[in-house]
Backbone as numpy.savetxt, mean C-alpha at the origin, in Angstrom:
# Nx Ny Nz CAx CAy CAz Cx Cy Cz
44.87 -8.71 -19.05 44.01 -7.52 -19.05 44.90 -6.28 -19.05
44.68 -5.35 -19.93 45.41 -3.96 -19.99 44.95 -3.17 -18.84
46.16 -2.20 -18.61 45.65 -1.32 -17.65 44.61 -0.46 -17.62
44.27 0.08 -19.11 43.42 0.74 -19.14 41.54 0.23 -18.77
42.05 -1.17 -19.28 40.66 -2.17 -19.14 40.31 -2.43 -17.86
41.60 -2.09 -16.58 41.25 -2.35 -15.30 40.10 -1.41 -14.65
41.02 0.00 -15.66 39.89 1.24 -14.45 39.47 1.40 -15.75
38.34 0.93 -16.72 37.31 1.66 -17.05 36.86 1.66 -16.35
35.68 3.04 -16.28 34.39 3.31 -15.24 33.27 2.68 -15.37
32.37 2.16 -14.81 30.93 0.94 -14.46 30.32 1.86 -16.09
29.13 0.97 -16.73 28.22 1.71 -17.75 27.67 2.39 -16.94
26.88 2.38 -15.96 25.72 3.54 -15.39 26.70 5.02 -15.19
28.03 4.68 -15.38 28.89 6.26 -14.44 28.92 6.59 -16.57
28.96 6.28 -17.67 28.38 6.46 -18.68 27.81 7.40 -19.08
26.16 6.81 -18.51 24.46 7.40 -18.95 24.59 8.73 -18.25
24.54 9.96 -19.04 23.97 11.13 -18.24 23.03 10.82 -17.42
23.20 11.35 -16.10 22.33 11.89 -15.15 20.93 12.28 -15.24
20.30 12.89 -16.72 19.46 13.07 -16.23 18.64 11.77 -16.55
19.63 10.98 -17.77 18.96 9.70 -18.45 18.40 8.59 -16.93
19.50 8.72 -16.68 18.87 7.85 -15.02 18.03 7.98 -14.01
17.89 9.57 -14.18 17.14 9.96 -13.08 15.58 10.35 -13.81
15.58 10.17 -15.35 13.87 9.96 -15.77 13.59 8.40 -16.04
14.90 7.52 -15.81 14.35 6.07 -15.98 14.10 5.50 -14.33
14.76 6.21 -13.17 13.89 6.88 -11.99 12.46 6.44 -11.76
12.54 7.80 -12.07 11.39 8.27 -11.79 9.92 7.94 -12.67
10.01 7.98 -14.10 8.87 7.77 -15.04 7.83 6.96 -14.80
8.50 5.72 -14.27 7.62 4.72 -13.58 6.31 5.14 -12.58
6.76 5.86 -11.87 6.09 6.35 -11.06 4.86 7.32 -11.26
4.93 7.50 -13.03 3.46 8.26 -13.13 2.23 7.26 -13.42
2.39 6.17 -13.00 1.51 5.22 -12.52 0.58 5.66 -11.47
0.97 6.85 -10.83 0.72 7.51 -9.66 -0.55 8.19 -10.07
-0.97 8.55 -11.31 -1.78 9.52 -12.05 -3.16 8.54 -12.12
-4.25 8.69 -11.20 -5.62 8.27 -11.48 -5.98 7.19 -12.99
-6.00 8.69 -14.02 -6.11 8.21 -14.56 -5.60 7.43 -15.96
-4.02 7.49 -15.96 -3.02 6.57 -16.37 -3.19 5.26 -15.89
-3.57 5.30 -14.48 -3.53 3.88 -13.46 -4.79 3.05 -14.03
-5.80 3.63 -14.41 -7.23 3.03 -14.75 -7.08 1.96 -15.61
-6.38 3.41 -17.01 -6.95 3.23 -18.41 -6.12 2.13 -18.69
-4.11 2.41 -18.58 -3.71 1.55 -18.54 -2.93 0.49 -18.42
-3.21 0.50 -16.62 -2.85 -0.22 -15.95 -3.20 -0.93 -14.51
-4.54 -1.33 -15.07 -5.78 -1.96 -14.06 -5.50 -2.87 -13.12
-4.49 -3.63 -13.10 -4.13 -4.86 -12.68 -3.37 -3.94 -11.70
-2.52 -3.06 -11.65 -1.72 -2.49 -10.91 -2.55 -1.58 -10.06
-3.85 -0.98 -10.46 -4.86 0.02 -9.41 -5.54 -0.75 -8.53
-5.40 -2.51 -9.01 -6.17 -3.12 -7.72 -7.69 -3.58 -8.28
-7.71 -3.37 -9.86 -8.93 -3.69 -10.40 -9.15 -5.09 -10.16
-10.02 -5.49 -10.05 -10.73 -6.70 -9.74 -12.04 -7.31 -9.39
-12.67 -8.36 -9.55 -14.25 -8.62 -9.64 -14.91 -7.60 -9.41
-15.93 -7.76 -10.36 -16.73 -6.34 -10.88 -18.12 -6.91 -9.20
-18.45 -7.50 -8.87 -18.82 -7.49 -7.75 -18.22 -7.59 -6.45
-16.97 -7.09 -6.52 -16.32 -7.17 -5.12 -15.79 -5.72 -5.25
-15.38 -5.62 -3.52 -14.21 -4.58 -3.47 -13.66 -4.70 -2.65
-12.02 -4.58 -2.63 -11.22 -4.85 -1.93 -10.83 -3.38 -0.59
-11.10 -3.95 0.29 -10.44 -2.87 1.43 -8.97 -2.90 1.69
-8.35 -1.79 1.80 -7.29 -1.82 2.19 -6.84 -0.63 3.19
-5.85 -0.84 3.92 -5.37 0.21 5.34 -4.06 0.51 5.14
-3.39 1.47 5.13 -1.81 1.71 5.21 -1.21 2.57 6.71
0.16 2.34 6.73 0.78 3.15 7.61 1.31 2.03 8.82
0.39 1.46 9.01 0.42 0.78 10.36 1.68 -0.35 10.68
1.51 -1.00 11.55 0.67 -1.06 13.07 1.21 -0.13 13.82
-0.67 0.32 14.39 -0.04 1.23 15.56 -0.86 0.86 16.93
-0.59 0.43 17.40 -1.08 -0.09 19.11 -2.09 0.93 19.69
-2.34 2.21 18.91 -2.89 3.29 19.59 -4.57 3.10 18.69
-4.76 2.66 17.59 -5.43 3.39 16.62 -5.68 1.62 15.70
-4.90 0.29 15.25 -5.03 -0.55 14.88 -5.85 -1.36 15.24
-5.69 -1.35 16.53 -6.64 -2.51 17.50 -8.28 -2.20 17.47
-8.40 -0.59 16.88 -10.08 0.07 17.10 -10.48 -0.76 15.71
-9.59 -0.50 14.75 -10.04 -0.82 13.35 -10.27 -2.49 13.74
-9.62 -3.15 14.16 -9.73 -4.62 14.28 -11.18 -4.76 15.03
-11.36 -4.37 15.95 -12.57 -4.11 16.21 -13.92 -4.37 15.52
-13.78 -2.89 14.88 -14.69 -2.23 14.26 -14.79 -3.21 13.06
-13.88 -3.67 12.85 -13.94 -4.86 11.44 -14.67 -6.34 11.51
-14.85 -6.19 12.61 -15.44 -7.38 13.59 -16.85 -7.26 13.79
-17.21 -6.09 14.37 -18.59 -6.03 14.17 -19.35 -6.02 12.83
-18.65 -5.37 11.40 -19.07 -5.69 10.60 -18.82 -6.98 9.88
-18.32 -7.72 10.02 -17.89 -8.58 9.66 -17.53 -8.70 8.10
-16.13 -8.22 8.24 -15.23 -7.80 6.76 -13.80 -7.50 7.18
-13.12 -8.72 6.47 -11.98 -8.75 6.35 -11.10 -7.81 5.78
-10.23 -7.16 5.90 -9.25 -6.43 4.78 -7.78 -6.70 4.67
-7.13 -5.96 3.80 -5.68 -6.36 3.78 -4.76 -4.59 4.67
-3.56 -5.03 5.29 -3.12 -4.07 5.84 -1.77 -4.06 5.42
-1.21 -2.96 4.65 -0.07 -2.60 4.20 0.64 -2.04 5.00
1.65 -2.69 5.96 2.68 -2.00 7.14 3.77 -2.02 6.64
4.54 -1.20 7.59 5.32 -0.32 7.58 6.37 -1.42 8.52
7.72 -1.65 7.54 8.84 -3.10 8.21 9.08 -2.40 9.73
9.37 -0.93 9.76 9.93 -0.40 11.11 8.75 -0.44 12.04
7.41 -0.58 11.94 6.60 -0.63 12.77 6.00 -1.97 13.05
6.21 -3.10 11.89 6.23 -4.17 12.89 7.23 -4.40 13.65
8.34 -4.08 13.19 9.44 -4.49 14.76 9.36 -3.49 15.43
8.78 -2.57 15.99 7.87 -2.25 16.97 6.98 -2.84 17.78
6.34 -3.13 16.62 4.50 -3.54 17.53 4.33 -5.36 17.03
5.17 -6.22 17.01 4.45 -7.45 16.19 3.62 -8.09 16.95
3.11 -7.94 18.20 1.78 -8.64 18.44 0.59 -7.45 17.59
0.99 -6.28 17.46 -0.35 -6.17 16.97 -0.59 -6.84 15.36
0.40 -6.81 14.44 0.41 -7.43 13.80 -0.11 -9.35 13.55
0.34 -9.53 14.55 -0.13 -10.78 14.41 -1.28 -11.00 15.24
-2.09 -10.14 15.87 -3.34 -10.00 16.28 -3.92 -9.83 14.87
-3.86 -8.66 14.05 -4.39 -8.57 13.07 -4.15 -9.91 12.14
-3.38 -11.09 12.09 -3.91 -12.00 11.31 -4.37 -12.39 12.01
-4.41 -13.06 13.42 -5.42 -13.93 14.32 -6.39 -13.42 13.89
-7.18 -12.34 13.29 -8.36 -11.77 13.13 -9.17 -11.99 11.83
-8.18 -12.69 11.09 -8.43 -12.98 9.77 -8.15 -12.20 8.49
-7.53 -11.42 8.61 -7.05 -10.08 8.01 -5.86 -10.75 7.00
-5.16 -9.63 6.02 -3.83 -10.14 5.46 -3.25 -8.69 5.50
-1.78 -9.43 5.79 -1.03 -8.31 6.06 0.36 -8.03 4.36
-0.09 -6.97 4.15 1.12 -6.63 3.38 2.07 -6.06 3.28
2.76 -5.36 2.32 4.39 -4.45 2.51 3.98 -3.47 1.69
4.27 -2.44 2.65 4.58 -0.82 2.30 5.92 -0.32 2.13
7.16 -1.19 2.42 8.00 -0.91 2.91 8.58 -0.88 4.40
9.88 -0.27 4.29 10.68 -0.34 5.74 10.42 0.97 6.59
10.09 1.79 5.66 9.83 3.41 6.18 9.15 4.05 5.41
8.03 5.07 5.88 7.44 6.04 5.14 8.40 7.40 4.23
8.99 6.71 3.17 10.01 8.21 2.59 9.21 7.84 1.09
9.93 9.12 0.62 9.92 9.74 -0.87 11.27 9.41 -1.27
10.99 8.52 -2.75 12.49 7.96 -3.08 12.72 8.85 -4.19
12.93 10.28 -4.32 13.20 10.80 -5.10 14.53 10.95 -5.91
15.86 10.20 -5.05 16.93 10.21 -5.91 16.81 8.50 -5.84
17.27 8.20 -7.51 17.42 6.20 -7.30 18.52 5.84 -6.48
18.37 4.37 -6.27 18.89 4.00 -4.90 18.37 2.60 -5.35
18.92 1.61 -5.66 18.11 0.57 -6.31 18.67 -0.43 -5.25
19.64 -0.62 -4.72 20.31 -1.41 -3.72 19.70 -1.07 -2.25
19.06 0.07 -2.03 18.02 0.72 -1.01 17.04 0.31 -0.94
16.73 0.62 -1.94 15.04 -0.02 -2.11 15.24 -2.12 -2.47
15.35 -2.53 -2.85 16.24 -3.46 -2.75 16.30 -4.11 -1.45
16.73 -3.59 -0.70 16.81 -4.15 0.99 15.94 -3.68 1.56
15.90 -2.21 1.34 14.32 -2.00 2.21 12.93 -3.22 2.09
12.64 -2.92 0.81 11.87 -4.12 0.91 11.98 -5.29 1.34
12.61 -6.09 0.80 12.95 -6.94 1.57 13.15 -7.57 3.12
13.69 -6.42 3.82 13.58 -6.22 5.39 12.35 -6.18 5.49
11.58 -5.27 5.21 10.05 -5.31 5.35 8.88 -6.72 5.13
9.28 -7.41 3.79 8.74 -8.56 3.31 9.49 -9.44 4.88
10.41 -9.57 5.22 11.44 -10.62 6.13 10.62 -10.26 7.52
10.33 -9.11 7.97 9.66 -8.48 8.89 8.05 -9.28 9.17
7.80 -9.40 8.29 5.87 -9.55 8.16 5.96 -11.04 8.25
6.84 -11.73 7.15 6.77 -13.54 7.06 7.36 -13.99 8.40
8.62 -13.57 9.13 9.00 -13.45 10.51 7.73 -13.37 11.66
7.13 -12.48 11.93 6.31 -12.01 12.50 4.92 -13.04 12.22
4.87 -13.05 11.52 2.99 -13.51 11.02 3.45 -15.07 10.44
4.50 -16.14 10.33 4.59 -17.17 9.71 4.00 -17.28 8.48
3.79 -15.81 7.60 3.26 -15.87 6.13 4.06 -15.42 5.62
4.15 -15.88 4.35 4.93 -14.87 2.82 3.95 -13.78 2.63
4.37 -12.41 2.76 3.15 -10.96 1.76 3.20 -11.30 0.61
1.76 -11.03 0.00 1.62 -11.23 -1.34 2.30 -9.87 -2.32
1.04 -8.80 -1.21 0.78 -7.57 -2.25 2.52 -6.48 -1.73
2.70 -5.49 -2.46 3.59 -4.23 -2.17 2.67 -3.05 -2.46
2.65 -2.18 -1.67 2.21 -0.82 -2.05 3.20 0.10 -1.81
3.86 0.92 -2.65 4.78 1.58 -1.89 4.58 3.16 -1.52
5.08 3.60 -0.57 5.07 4.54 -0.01 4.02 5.92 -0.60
3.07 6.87 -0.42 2.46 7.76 -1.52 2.16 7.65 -2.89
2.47 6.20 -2.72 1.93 5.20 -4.39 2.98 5.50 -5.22
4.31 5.99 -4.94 5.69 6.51 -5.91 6.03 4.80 -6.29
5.79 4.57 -7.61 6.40 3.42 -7.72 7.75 3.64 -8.55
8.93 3.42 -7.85 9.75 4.19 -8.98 10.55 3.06 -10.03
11.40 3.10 -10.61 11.57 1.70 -11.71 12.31 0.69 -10.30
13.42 1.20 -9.33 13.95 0.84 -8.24 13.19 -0.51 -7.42
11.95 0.36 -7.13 10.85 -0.33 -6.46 10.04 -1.41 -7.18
9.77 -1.09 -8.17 9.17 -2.08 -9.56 10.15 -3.68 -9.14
12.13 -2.99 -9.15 12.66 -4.27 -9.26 12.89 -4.66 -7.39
12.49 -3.90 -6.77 12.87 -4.61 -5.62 11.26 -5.29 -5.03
10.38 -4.92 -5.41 8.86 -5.65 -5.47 9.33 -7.16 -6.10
9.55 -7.55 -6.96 9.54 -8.11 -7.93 10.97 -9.43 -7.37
12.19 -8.88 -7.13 12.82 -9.75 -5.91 12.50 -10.27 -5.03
11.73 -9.63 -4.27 11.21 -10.25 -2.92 10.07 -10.75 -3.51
9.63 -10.89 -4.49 8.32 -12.08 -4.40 7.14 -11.81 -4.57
6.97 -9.65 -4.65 5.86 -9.42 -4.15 5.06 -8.29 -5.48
3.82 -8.45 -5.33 3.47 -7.77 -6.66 2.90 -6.52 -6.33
2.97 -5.59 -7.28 2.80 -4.06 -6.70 1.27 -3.88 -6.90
0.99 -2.87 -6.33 -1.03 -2.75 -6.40 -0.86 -1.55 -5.28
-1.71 -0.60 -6.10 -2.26 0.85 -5.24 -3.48 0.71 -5.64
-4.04 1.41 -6.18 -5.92 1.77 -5.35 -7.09 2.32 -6.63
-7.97 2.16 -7.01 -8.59 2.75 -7.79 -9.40 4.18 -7.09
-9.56 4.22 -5.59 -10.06 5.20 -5.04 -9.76 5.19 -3.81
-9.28 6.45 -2.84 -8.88 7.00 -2.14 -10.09 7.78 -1.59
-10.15 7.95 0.12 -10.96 8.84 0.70 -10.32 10.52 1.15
-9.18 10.60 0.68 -8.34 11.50 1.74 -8.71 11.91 3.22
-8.33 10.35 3.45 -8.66 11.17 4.74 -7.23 10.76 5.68
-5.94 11.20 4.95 -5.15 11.65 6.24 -4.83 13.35 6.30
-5.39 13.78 5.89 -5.88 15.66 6.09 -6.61 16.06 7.45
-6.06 17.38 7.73 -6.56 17.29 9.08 -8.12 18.12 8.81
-8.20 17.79 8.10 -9.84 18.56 7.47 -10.83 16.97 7.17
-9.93 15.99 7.69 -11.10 14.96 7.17 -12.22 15.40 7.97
-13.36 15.16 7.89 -14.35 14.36 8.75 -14.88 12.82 8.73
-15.77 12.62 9.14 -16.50 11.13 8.90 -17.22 11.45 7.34
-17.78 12.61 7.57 -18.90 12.73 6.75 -18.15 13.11 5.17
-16.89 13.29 5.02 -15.84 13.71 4.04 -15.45 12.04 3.48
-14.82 11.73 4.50 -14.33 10.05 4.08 -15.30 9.48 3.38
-16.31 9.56 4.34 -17.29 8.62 3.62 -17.44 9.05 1.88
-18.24 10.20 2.29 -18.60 10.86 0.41 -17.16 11.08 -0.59
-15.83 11.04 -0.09 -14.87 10.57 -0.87 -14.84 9.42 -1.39
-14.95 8.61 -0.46 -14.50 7.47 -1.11 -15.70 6.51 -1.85
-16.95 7.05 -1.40 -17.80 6.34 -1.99 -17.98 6.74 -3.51
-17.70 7.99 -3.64 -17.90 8.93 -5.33 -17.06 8.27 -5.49
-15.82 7.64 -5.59 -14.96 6.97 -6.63 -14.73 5.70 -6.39
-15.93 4.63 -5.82 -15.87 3.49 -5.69 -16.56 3.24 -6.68
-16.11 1.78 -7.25 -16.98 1.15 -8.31 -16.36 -0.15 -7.94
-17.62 -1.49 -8.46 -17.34 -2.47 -8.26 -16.26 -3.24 -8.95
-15.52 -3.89 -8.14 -14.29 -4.30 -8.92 -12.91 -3.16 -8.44
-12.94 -2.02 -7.54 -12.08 -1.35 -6.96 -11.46 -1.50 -6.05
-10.52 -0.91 -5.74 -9.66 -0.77 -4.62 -9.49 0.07 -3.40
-10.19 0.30 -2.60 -10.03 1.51 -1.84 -8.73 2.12 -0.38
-8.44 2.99 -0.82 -7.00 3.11 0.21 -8.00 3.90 1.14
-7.57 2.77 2.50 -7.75 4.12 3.75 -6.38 4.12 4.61
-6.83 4.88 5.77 -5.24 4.61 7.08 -5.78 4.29 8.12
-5.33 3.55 8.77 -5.42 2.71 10.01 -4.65 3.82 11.33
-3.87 4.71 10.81 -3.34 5.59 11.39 -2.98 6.62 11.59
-2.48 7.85 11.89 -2.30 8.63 11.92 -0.50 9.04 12.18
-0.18 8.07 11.80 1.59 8.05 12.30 2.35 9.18 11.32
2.09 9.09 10.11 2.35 9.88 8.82 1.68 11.02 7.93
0.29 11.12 9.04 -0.73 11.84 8.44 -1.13 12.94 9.39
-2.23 13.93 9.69 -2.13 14.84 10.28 -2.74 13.86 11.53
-2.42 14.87 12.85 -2.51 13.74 13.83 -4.10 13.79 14.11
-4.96 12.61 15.02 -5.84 12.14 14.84 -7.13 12.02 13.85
-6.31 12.12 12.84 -7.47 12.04 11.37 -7.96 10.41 11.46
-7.19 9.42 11.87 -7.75 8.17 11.93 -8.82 7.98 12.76
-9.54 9.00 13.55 -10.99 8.90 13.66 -11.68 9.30 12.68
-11.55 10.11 12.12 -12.56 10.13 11.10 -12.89 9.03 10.11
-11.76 8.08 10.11 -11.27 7.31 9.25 -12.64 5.72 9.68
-12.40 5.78 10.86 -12.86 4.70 12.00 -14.61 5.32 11.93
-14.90 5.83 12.28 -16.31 6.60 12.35 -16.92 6.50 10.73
-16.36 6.73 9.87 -16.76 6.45 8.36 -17.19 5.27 7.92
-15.88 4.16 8.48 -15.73 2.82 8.06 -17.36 2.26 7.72
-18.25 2.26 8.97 -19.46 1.48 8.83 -20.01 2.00 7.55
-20.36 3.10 7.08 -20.78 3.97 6.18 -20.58 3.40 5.09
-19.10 3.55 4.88 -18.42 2.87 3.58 -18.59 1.97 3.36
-19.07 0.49 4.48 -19.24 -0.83 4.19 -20.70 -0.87 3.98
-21.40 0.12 4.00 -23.16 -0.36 4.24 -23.10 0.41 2.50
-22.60 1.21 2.45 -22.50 2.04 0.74 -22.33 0.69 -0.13
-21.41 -0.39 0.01 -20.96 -1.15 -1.07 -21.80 -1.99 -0.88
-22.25 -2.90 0.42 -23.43 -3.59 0.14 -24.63 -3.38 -0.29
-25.07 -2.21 -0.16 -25.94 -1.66 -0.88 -26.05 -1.67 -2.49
-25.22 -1.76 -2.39 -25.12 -1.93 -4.03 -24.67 -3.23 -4.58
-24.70 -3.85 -3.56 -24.60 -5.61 -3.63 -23.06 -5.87 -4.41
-22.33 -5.41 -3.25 -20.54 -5.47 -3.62 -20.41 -6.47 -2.12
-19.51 -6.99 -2.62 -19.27 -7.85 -1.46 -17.61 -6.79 -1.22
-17.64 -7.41 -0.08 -15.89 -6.26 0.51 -15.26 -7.22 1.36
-13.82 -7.12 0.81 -13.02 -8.04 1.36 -11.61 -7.54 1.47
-10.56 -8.48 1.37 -8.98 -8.05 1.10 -9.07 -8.69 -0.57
-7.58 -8.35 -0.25 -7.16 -8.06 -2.01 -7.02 -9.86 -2.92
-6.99 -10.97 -1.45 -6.27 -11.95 -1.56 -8.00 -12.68 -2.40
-8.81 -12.07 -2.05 -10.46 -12.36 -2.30 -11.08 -11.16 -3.73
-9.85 -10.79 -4.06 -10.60 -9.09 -5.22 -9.96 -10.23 -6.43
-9.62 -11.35 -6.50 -9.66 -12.17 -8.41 -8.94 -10.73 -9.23
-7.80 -10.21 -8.60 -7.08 -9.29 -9.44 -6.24 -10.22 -10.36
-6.55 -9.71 -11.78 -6.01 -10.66 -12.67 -4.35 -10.35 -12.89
């Protein structure tokens, strides 16, 4: 081998900067409603046109998780919960209360951030720690990934995809981690952009969001579940939404 062949520089030190940092990021306008719909359904969580899948992010939080478990109980409806790797090694009985409950637990990741510069060896382990976190904790493999503010960036695409796990965000959102939610907000959010066969994101918490908005969140819930049966949707987790 010539000397010069020793220290060439890696291909990525190559690609301009900005080439890397829109193959980044681009991914991530998956993030856009209605890009996510038209096309890329399988990834918004579309699934049986008579079901809808519930889903919770942020969690576990020992303060605010255990109400939702609850409250999920009296209605009797399962959902899936997208946590956070640093907060089950925090809290893993609540976690594994929430499967004793019949629930499924998924990966959000290791931490609530914005991966705005790539980091593919980051994301990469993050996940992973997180996926290692939940199957540790709960004696299950996670199916689903949601990542962080729904940024899916190409990084995350391949570190989903390592660990085993398939990506899925939401066809409709209530906003309700604003400190302007109410009950009466959640509800009429999220019901205007439910349709059968959707996905709906709520929070189980308030850890990342303005602080105690997860009552409003909790106080809605019944609302939201009597809205979809009403319209003869059955509501479940994602592992029960036949996402193709």
């Amino acid at each position: 081998m010539s000397h010069r062949s020793r220290h060439r520089p890696p291909a990525s030190a190559l690609v301009p900067p900005a080439v890397l940092a829109a193959a980044h990021i681009v991914p991530a306008a998956t993030w856009l409603p209605g890009l996510r719909l038209r096309c890329f359904p399988s990834l918004a969580g579309t699934g049986h046109p008579g079901h809808v899948a519930l889903t919770f992010d942020d969690g576990p939080d020992p303060a605010s998780t255990p109400r939702f478990l609850d409250a999920l109980d009296r209605l009797d409806v399962r959902a899936t919960f997208f946590v956070l790797g640093e907060q089950v090694a925090r809290h893993p009985e609540v976690v594994r209360e929430t499967v004793r409950r019949g629930h499924e637990v998924a990966v959000h990741g290791w931490s609530h951030d914005r991966p705005w510069l790539p980091s593919p060896v980051r994301d990469r382990r993050d996940v992973a720690r997180a996926a290692a976190a939940v199957r540790e904790t709960t004696g299950r493999s996670p199916r689903w990934y949601r990542p962080p503010y729904g940024i899916l960036t190409s990084g995350r695409w391949a570190a989903a995809r390592s660990a085993g796990l398939r990506p899925v965000l939401w066809t409709a959102w209530a906003r309700d981690w604003t400190a302007e939610a109410t009950p009466a907000s959640v509800r009429s959010t999220a019901t205007a952009g439910l349709r059968g066969g959707g996905t709906l994101l709520l929070h189980d918490t308030d850890l990342v969001s303005a602080p105690g908005c997860w009552h409003a969140t909790l106080a809605a819930l019944p609302g939201i579940v009597d809205a979809c049966r009403e319209a003869g949707l059955g509501v479940g987790p994602l592992a029960e939404h036949g996402t193709s």
